[in-house]
Structures are given as structure tokens and as C-alpha cells.
Short mmCIF file of C-alpha atoms and ligand atoms in Angstrom, two decimals:
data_model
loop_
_atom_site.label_atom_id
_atom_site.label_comp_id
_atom_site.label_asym_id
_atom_site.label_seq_id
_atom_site.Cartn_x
_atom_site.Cartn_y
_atom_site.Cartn_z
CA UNK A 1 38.31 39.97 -98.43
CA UNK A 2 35.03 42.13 -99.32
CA UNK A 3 33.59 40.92 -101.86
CA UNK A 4 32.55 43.15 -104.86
CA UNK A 5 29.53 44.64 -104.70
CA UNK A 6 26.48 42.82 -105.38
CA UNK A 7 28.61 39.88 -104.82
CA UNK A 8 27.42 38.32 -101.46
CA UNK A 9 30.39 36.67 -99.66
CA UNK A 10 29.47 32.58 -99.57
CA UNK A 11 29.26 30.95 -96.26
CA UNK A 12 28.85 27.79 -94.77
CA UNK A 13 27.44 28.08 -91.01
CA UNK A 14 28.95 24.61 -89.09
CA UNK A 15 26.49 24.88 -86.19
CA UNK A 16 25.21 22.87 -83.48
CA UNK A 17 21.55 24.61 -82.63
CA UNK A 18 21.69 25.57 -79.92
CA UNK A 19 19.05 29.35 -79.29
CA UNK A 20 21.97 31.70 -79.75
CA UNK A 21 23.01 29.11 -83.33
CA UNK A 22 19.57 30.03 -84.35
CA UNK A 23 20.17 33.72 -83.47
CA UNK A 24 22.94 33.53 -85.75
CA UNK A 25 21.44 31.33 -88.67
CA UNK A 26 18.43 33.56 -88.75
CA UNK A 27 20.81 36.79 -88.68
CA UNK A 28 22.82 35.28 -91.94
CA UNK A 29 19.60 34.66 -93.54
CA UNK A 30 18.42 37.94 -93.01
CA UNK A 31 21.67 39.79 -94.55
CA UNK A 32 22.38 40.39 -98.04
CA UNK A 33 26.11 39.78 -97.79
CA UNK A 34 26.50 36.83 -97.38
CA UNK A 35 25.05 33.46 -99.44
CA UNK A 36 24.31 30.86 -97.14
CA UNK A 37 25.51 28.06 -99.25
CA UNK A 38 24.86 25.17 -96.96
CA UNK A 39 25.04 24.00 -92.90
CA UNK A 40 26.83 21.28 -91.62
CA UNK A 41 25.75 20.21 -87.28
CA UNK A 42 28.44 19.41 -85.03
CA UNK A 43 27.74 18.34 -80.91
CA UNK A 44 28.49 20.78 -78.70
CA UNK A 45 24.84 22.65 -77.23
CA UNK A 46 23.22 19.35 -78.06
CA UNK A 47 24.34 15.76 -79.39
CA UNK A 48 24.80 15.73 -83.07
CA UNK A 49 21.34 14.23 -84.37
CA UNK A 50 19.18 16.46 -82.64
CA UNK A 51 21.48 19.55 -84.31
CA UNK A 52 20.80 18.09 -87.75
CA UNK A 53 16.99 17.79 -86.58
CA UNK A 54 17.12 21.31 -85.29
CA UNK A 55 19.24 22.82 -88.17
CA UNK A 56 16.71 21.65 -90.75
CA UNK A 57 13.86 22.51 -88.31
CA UNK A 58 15.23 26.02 -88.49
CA UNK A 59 15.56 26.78 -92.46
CA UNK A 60 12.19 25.26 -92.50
CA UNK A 61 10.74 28.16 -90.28
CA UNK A 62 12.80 30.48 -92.25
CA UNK A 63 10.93 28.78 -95.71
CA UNK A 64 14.76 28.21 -96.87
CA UNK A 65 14.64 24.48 -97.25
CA UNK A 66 16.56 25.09 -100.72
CA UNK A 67 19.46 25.53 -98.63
CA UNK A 68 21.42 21.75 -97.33
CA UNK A 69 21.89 20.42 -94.49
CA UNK A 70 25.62 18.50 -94.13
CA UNK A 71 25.13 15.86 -91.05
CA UNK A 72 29.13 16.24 -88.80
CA UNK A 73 30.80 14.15 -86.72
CA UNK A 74 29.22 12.31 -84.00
CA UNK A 75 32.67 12.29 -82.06
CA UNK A 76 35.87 14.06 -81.22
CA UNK A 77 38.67 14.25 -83.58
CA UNK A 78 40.03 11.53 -81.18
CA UNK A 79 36.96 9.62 -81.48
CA UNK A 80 36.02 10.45 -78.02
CA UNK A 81 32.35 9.67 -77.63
CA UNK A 82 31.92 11.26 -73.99
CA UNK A 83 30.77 14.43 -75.18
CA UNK A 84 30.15 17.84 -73.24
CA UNK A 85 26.70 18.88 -74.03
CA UNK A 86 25.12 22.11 -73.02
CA UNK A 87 21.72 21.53 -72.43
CA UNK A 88 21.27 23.17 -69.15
CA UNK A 89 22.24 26.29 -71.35
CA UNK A 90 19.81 25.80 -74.40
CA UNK A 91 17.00 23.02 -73.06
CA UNK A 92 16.66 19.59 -73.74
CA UNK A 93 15.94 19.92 -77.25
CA UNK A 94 19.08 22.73 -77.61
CA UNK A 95 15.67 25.38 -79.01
CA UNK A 96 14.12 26.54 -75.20
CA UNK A 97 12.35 23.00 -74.83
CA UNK A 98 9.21 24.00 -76.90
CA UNK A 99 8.86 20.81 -78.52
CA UNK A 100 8.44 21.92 -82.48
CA UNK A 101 7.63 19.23 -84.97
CA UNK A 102 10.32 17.15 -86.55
CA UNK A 103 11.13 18.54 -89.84
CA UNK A 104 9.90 17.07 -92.75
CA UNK A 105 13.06 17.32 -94.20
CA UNK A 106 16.31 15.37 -94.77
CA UNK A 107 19.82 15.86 -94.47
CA UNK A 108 22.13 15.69 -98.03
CA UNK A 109 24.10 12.19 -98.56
CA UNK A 110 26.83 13.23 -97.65
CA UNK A 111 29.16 13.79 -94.53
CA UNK A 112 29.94 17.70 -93.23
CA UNK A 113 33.74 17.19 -93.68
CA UNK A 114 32.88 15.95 -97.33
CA UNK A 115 30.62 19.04 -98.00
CA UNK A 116 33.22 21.56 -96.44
CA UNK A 117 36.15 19.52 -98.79
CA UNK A 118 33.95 19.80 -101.99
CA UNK A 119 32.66 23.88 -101.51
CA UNK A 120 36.05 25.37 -101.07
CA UNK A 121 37.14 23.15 -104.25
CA UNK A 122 34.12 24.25 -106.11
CA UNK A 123 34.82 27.91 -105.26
CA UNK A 124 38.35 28.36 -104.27
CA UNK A 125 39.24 31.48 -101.74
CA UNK A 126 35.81 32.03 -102.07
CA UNK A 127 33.98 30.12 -99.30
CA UNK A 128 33.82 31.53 -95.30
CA UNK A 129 33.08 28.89 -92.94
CA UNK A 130 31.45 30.12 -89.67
CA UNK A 131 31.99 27.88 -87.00
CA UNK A 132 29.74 28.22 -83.91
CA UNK A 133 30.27 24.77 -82.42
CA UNK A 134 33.27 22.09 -81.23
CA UNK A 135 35.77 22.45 -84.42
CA UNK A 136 35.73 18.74 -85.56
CA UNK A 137 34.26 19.09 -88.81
CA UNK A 138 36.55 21.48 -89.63
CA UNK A 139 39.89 19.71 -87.90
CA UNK A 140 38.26 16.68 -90.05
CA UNK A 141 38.59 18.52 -93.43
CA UNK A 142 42.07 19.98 -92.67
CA UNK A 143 43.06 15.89 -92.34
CA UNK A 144 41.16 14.98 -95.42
CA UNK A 145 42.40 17.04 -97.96
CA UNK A 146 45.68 19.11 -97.76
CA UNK A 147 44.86 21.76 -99.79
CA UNK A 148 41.42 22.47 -97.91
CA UNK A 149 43.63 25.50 -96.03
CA UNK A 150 44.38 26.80 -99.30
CA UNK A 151 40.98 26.68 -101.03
CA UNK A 152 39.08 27.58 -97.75
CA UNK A 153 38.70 31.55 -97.88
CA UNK A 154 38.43 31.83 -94.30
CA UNK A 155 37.27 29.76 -90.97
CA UNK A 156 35.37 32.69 -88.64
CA UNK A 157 35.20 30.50 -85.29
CA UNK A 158 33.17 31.73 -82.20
CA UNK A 159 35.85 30.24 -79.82
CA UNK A 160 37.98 30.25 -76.96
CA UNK A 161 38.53 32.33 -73.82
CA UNK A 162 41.65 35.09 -74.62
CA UNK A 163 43.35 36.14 -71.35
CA UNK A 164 39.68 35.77 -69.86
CA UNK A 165 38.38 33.18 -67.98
CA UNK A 166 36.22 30.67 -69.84
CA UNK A 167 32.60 29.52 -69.50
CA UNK A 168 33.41 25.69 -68.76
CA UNK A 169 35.90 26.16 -66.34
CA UNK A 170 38.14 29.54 -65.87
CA UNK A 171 40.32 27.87 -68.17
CA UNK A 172 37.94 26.60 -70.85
CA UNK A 173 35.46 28.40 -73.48
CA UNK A 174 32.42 25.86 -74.56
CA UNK A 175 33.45 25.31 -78.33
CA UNK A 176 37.23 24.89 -77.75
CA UNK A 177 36.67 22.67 -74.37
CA UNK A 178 34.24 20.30 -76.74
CA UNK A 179 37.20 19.20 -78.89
CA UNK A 180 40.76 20.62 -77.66
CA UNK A 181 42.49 18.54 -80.07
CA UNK A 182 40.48 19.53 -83.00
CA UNK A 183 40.91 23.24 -82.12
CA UNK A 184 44.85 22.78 -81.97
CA UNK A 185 44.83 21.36 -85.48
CA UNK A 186 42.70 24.20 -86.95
CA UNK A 187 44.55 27.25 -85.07
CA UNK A 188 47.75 25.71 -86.49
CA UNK A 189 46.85 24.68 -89.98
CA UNK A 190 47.80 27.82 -91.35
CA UNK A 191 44.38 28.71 -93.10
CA UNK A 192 43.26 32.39 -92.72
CA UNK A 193 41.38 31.64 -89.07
CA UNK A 194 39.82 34.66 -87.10
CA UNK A 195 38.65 33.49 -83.99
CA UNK A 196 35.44 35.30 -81.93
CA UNK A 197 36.16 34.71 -78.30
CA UNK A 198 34.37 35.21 -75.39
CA UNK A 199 36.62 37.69 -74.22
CA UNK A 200 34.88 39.67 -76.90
CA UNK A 201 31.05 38.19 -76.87
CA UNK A 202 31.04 39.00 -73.32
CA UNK A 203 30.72 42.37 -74.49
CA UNK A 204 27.35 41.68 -76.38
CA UNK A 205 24.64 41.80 -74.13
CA UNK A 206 20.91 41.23 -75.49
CA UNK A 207 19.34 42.81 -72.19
CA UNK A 208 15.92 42.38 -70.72
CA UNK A 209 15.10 45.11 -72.01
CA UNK A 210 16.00 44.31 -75.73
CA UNK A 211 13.96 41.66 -75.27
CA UNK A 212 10.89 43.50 -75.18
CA UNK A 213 11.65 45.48 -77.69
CA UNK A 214 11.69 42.29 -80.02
CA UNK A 215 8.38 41.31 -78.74
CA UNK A 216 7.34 44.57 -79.98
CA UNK A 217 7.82 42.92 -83.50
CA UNK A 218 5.73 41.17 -85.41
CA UNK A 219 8.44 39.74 -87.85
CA UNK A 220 8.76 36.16 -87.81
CA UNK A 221 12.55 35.19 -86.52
CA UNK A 222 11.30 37.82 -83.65
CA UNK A 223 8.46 35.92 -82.44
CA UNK A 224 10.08 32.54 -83.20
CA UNK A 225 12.95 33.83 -81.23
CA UNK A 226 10.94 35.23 -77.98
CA UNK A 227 9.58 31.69 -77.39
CA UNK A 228 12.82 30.01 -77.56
CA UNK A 229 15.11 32.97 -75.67
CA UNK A 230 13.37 32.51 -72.85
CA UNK A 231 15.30 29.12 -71.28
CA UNK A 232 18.68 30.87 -72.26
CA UNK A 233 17.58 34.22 -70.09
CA UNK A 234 16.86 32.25 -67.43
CA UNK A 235 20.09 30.63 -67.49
CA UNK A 236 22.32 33.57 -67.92
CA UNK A 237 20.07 35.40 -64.68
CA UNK A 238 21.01 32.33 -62.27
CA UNK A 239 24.77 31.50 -64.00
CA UNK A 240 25.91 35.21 -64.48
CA UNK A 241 25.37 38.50 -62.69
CA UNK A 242 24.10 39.88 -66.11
CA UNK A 243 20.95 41.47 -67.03
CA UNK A 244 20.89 39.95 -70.49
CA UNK A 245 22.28 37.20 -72.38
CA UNK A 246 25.22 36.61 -74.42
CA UNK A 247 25.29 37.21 -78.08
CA UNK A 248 28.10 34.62 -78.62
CA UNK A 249 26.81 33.26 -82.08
CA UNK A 250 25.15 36.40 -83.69
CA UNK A 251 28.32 38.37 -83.16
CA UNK A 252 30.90 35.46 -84.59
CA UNK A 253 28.28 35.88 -87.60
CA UNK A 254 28.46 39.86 -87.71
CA UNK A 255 32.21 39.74 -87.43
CA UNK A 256 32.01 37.58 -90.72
CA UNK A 257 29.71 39.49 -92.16
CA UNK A 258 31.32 42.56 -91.62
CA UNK A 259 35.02 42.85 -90.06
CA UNK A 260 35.26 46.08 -89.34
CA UNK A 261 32.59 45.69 -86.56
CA UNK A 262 35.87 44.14 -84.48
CA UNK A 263 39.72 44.31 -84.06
CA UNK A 264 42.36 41.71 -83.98
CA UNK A 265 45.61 40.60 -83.03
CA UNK A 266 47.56 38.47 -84.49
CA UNK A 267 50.00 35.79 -83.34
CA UNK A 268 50.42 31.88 -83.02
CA UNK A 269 47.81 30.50 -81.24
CA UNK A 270 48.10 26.94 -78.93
CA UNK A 271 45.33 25.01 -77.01
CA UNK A 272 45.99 22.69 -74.23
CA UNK A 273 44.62 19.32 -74.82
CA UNK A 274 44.82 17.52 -71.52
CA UNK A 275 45.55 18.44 -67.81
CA UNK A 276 43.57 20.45 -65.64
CA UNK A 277 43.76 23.67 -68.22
CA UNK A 278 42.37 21.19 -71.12
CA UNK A 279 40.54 23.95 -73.92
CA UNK A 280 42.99 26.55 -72.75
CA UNK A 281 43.56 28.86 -75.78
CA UNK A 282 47.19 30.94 -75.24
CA UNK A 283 47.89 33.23 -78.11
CA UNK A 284 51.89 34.04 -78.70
CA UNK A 285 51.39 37.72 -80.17
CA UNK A 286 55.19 37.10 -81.49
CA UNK A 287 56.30 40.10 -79.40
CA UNK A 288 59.68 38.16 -78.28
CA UNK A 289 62.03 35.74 -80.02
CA UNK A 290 62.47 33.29 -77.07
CA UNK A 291 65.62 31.99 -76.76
CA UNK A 292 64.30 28.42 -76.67
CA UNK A 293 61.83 26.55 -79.34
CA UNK A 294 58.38 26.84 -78.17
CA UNK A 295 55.17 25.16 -78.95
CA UNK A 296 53.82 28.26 -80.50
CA UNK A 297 57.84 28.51 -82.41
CA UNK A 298 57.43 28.73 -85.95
CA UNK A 299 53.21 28.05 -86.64
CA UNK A 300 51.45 30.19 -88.38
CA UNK A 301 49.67 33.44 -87.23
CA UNK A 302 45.89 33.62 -86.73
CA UNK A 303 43.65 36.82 -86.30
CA UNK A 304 42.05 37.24 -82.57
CA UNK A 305 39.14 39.71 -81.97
CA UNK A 306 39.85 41.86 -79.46
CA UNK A 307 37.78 44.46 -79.18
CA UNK A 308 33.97 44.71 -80.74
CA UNK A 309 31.67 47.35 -81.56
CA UNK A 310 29.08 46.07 -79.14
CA UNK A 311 26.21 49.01 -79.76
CA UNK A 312 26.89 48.53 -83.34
CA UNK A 313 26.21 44.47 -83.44
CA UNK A 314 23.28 44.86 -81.13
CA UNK A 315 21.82 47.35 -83.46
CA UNK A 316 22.53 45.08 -86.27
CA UNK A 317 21.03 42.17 -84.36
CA UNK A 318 17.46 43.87 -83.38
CA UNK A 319 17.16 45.38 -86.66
CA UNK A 320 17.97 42.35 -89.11
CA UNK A 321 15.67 40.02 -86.76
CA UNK A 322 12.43 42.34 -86.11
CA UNK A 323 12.42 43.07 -90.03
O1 NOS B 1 28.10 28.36 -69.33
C1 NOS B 1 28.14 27.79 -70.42
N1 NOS B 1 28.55 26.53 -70.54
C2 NOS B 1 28.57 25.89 -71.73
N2 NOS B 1 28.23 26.46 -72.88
C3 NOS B 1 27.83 27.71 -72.83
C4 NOS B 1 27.76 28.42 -71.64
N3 NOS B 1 27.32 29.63 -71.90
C5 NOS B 1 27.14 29.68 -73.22
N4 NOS B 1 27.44 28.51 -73.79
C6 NOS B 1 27.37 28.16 -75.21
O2 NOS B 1 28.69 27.91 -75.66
C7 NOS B 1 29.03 28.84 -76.70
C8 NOS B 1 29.94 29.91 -76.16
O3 NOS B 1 30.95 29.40 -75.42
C9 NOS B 1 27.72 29.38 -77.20
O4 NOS B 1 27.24 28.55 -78.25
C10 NOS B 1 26.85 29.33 -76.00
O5 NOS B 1 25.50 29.14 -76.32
#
């Protein structure tokens, strides 16, 4: 799965921006092994038109307007349209409500899940997705064309709660709660998924402390990043006992940038679409042949993180974004 040298690995980051998105976006941008080859915005920390607005707002700050812009789905998989936005978490406009300009720029003609389709057929094996929102693009593209799981090199999802409690609910992590249904369809598709929960980005703190030292930088994506961090401090102080925020994004990016910053697990992974445990993820780590057919019986095996190198992605992170 590393890619030669000199080779950066291509990536598509399906995002819905969202301050810790932008963490993330700014973080791929910034390292030389990967090839952002497009984005495509997804609901989830804000409605979908506003993450198109922000996700061309941000390449335009980082003076990469060269790269596109894929507009996603404006509902669930089910075509639910009562969405679960998280704008108490990110501010009104999903970037720390500091009201930037609209971009001068426009998304491509074309649809997310018909971007995602025509990339992995363009280069097959040879694309990553990295999926920091609600998975409906991606559940969308699985439906579309059959042999998406095939020509897809691998889906690196910032999702669900593993033997934790989630963020929603204690049942529920943000990204898998936004679209249960969707995240059922991807865990089971059989493509090469390694999912980032927050079992795992719980362990990546960006402390107060941190934060000064990135105001000590005069780099760009540090000062950009200062403004907009400070709404998503001040809801981790009054949601969480933390001293610091989450690095839920950034380290879903790292992982995909560089695997052997985490361990997995692997086994059959389930998500509970309805009932009071709706977004439940339950991984079956195939330890038992159960006497009866299961749910989890017979699908394919997906990689969970389960352990991170927390100093080491925090390092990464303050480095890459002060440069
Ligand atoms: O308490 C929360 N409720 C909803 N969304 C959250 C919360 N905390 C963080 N996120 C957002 O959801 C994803 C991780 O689950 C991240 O994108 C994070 O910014």
C-alpha cells in the first residue's frame, strides 16, 4: 500500500468543513505523500452548500484552486432530508463564525459520487478516499458502479465509536449517526475500509497549550487556523472535561498518510440503523464461529484502529501546519 518513492499516494478528501476538516485539508496539503486529487462536501458539521462554499473557501486560502471541488449529496442514502448538523461544534458557518468572503470559485459539473466513480476508474487501486463526514457519497458510489470496491484503493473513514461511547449519544459517533444506513453499506461492501474511530481520536488532544505554540507561528494555515480554533476550544472546555480539543480529522488524515502511526483489528463490522442504538458500530473480530447465522456471518473483514501514536500525530500536526 506505500507507494514507491517519489510517488505520492492520490487522495480524494470527502469532507464536510467543519474547523477540524480544515485541520485535516490543510495537513494533506502540506504533506508530500499524498496528491490531493480532488474534494467532494458531504452534510454532517454543516448542511451541504455551505461545505462546498467552505471547501472551495479553503483551497483558496491555501492558493490551491487547481485542485476541484465535487458538490455530494444533499440527503441520506435513504433520502432523509432531516439532517444532524453540528454547528454548535464548528459555528454557524462550520469555520469558527468569522464570516470570510464567499469564494470566487465554483464547484466542477459534476456530482461527488460521479467524481469518486470516474477517479478510481481512471487510476485503478490507486486512489485513497478519506472520508471525514456522513458516508453517503461513498455508500452512493458503492450503488452506482459495482466495481467501485474493486478500483477504489482504499476508503480511510474518521468514524464510529469502537467499544467506546460515542459523541451523539453513548451509542453514536457524529459521522456514522449522520447516515447509519450509508455506513452499513460501506463497512460491508467488501472494499479495503480502515476506519478512524473515536475510540482512537480521543487520544489526540491539541491542548491549550499547543495552541499557543501555533500562535507562535507565522505560517499561514497557523494563523488561519488560530482564528477559526477558537469556537471549537470553547466547545470542547464546556462539552468535555478536556484541556484541548479533539484531533478527529487530522489524525483520520495521518493514519492515511502514514499507517504505521496506528494499529488495527480486523473483523466484520455492523451498524445499527434504527432503534434507540441507531449509528451503533459493533465490530465481530471473528474470534468465534457462532453456532447460529449472524448479521456480521459471512461479510467481509474491515481494518479498525485501535491504538494511535498520539505524540507522534501531534508532532506531525504542529509541525506540517506552523511550516
Ligand atoms: O459532540 C459532538 N457532536 C457532534 N459532532 C461532533 C462532536 N464533537 C466532534 N464532532 C465532529 O464530529 C466528528 C467526530 O465525530 C468530527 O468531524 C467532529 O468535528
Amino acid at each position: 500500500m506505500a507507494s514507491a518513492a517519489g510517488e505520492p499516494k492520490k487522495i480524494i478528501i470527502d469532507t464536510d468543513p467543519g474547523i477540524d476538516d480544515a485541520m485535516a485539508i490543510f495537513l494533506a496539503l502540506r504533506s508530500p505523500e499524498v496528491e490531493v486529487i480532488g474534494l467532494t462536501t458531504i452534510y454532517g458539521n454543516v448542511y451541504t452548500t455551505l461545505a462546498t462554499r467552505n471547501a472551495l473557501h479553503l483551497l483558496e486560502v491555501a492558493d490551491r484552486t487547481d485542485i476541484p471541488v465535487a458538490e455530494g449529496s444533499h440527503v441520506t442514502i435513504t433520502k432523509g432530508t432531516k439532517l444532524r448538523v453540528a454547528d454548535f461544534v464548528h459555528g454557524a458557518d462550520g469555520l469558527g463564525n468569522q464570516n470570510f468572503p464567499p469564494p470566487e470559485g465554483k464547484p466542477i459539473d459534476m456530482s461527488a459520487t460521479d467524481f469518486l466513480v470516474e477517479q478510481a476508474n481512471l487510476y485503478p487501486g490507486k486512489v485513497t478516499v478519506v472520508a471525514l463526514g456522513p458516508l453517503t457519497n461513498i455508500a452512493l458510489a458503492i450503488q452506482q458502479d459495482p466495481s467501485f470496491v474493486k478500483n477504489i484503493g482504499q476508503i480511510v473513514l474518521l468514524g464510529g465509536a469502537f467499544a467506546v461511547n460515542g459523541n451523539v449519544n453513548p451509542a453514536a459517533e457524529a459521522n456514522i449517526f449522520g447516515d447509519p444506513d450509508a455506513a452499513d453499506i460501506v463497512f460491508t461492501s467488501g472494499a479495503d475500509v480502515l476506519a478512524v474511530g473515536i475510540n482512537v481520536t480521543h487520544q489526540v488532544v491539541l491542548t491549550d497549550s499547543d495552541r499557543e505554540t501555533l500562535a507562535s507561528s507565522n505560517g499561514k494555515f497557523a494563523q488561519y487556523l488560530l482564528k477559526i480554533l477558537e469556537v471549537y476550544f470553547n466547545y470542547h472546555h464546556d462539552a468535555y472535561s478536556t484541556k484541548g480539543v479533539y484531533l478527529h480529522d487530522p489524525t483520520a488524515m495521518l493514519a492515511a498518510i502514514n499507517p504505521s502511526l496506528i494499529t488495527y483489528v480486523e473483523g466484520a463490522v455492523r451498524v445499527q440503523t434504527n432503534g434507540i442504538t441507531r449509528g451503533l458500530t459493533l465490530l465481530y473480530n471473528k474470534q468465534k464461529r457462532f453456532a447460529e447465522i449472524t448479521e456480521w456471518s459471512n461479510q467481509p473483514s474491515v481494518k479498525v484502529a485501535v491504538t494511535v501514536d498520539a505524540p507522534a500525530v501531534l508532532k506531525l500536526v504542529m509541525k506540517r501546519l506552523m511550516e
